[in-house]
Coordinates of C-alpha atoms in Angstrom, one line a residue:
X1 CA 76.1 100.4 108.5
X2 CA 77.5 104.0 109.1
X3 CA 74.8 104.4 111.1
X4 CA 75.4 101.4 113.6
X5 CA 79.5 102.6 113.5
X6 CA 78.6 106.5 114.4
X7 CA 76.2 105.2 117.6
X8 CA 79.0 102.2 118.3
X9 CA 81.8 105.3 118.2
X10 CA 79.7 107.2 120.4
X11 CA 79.1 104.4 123.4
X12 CA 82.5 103.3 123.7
X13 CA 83.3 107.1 123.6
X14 CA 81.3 108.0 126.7
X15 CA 82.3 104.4 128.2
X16 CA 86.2 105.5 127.6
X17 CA 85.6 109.2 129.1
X18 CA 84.0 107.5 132.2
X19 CA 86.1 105.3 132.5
X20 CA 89.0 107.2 133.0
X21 CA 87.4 110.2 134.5
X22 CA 86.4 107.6 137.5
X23 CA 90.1 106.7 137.6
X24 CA 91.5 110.1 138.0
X25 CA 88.5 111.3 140.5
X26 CA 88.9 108.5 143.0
X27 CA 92.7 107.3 142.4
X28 CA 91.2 103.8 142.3
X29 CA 93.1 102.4 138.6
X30 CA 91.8 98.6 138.9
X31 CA 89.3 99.5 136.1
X32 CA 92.1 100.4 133.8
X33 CA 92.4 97.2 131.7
X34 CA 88.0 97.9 130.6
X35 CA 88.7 101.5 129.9
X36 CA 92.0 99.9 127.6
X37 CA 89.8 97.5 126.0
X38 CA 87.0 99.6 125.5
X39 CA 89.2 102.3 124.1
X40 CA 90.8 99.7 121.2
X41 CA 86.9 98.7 120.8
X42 CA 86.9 102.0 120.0
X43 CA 89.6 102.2 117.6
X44 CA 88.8 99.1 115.6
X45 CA 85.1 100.4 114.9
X46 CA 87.3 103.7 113.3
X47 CA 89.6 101.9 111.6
X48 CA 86.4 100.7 110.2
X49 CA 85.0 103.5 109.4
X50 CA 88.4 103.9 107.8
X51 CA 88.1 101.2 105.4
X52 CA 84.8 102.2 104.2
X53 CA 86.6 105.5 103.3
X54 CA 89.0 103.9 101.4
X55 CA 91.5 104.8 103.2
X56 CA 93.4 101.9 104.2
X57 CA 96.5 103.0 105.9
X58 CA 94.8 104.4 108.4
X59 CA 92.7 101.5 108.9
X60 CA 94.9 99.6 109.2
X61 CA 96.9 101.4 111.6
X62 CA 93.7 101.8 113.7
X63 CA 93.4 97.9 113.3
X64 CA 97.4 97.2 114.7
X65 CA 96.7 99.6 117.8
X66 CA 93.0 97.7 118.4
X67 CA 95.1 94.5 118.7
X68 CA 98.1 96.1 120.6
X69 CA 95.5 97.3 122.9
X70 CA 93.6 94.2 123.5
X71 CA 96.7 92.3 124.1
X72 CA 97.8 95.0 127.0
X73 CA 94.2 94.8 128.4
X74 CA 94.1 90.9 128.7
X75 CA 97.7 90.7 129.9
X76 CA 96.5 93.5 132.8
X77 CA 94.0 91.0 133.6
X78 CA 96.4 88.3 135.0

């Protein structure tokens, strides 16, 4: 299971970088609400990663910004 997290963390890590790097290189932002999503993908896998630490404050911190961030990225949408 740490295994699938660590490659998880690692795609949506590039996909985040690239992402925004394409948003600051061409000024084009309609992108914006994936790289959002993609980075609160991001953060619910570590708030995972969290848990299995046993350290749940931070887990669940990760988890609240996850769902902040997927709410902003749906409302973006529309």
């Amino acid at each position: 299971m740490v295994i699938l997290l660590t490659i998880l963390q690692i795609v949506f890590s590039i996909l985040v970088v690239s992402f925004s790097t394409y948003g600051i290189i061409t000024g084009d932002y309609r992108l914006n609400f994936l790289m959002i999503l993609f980075l609160g993908v991001l953060l619910l896998i570590l708030g995972l990663k969290e848990f299995q630490k046993e350290r749940k404050v931070n887990g669940w911190l990760y988890i609240g910004v996850f769902l902040f961030l997927v709410f902003v990225s749906i409302t973006s949408i529309f």
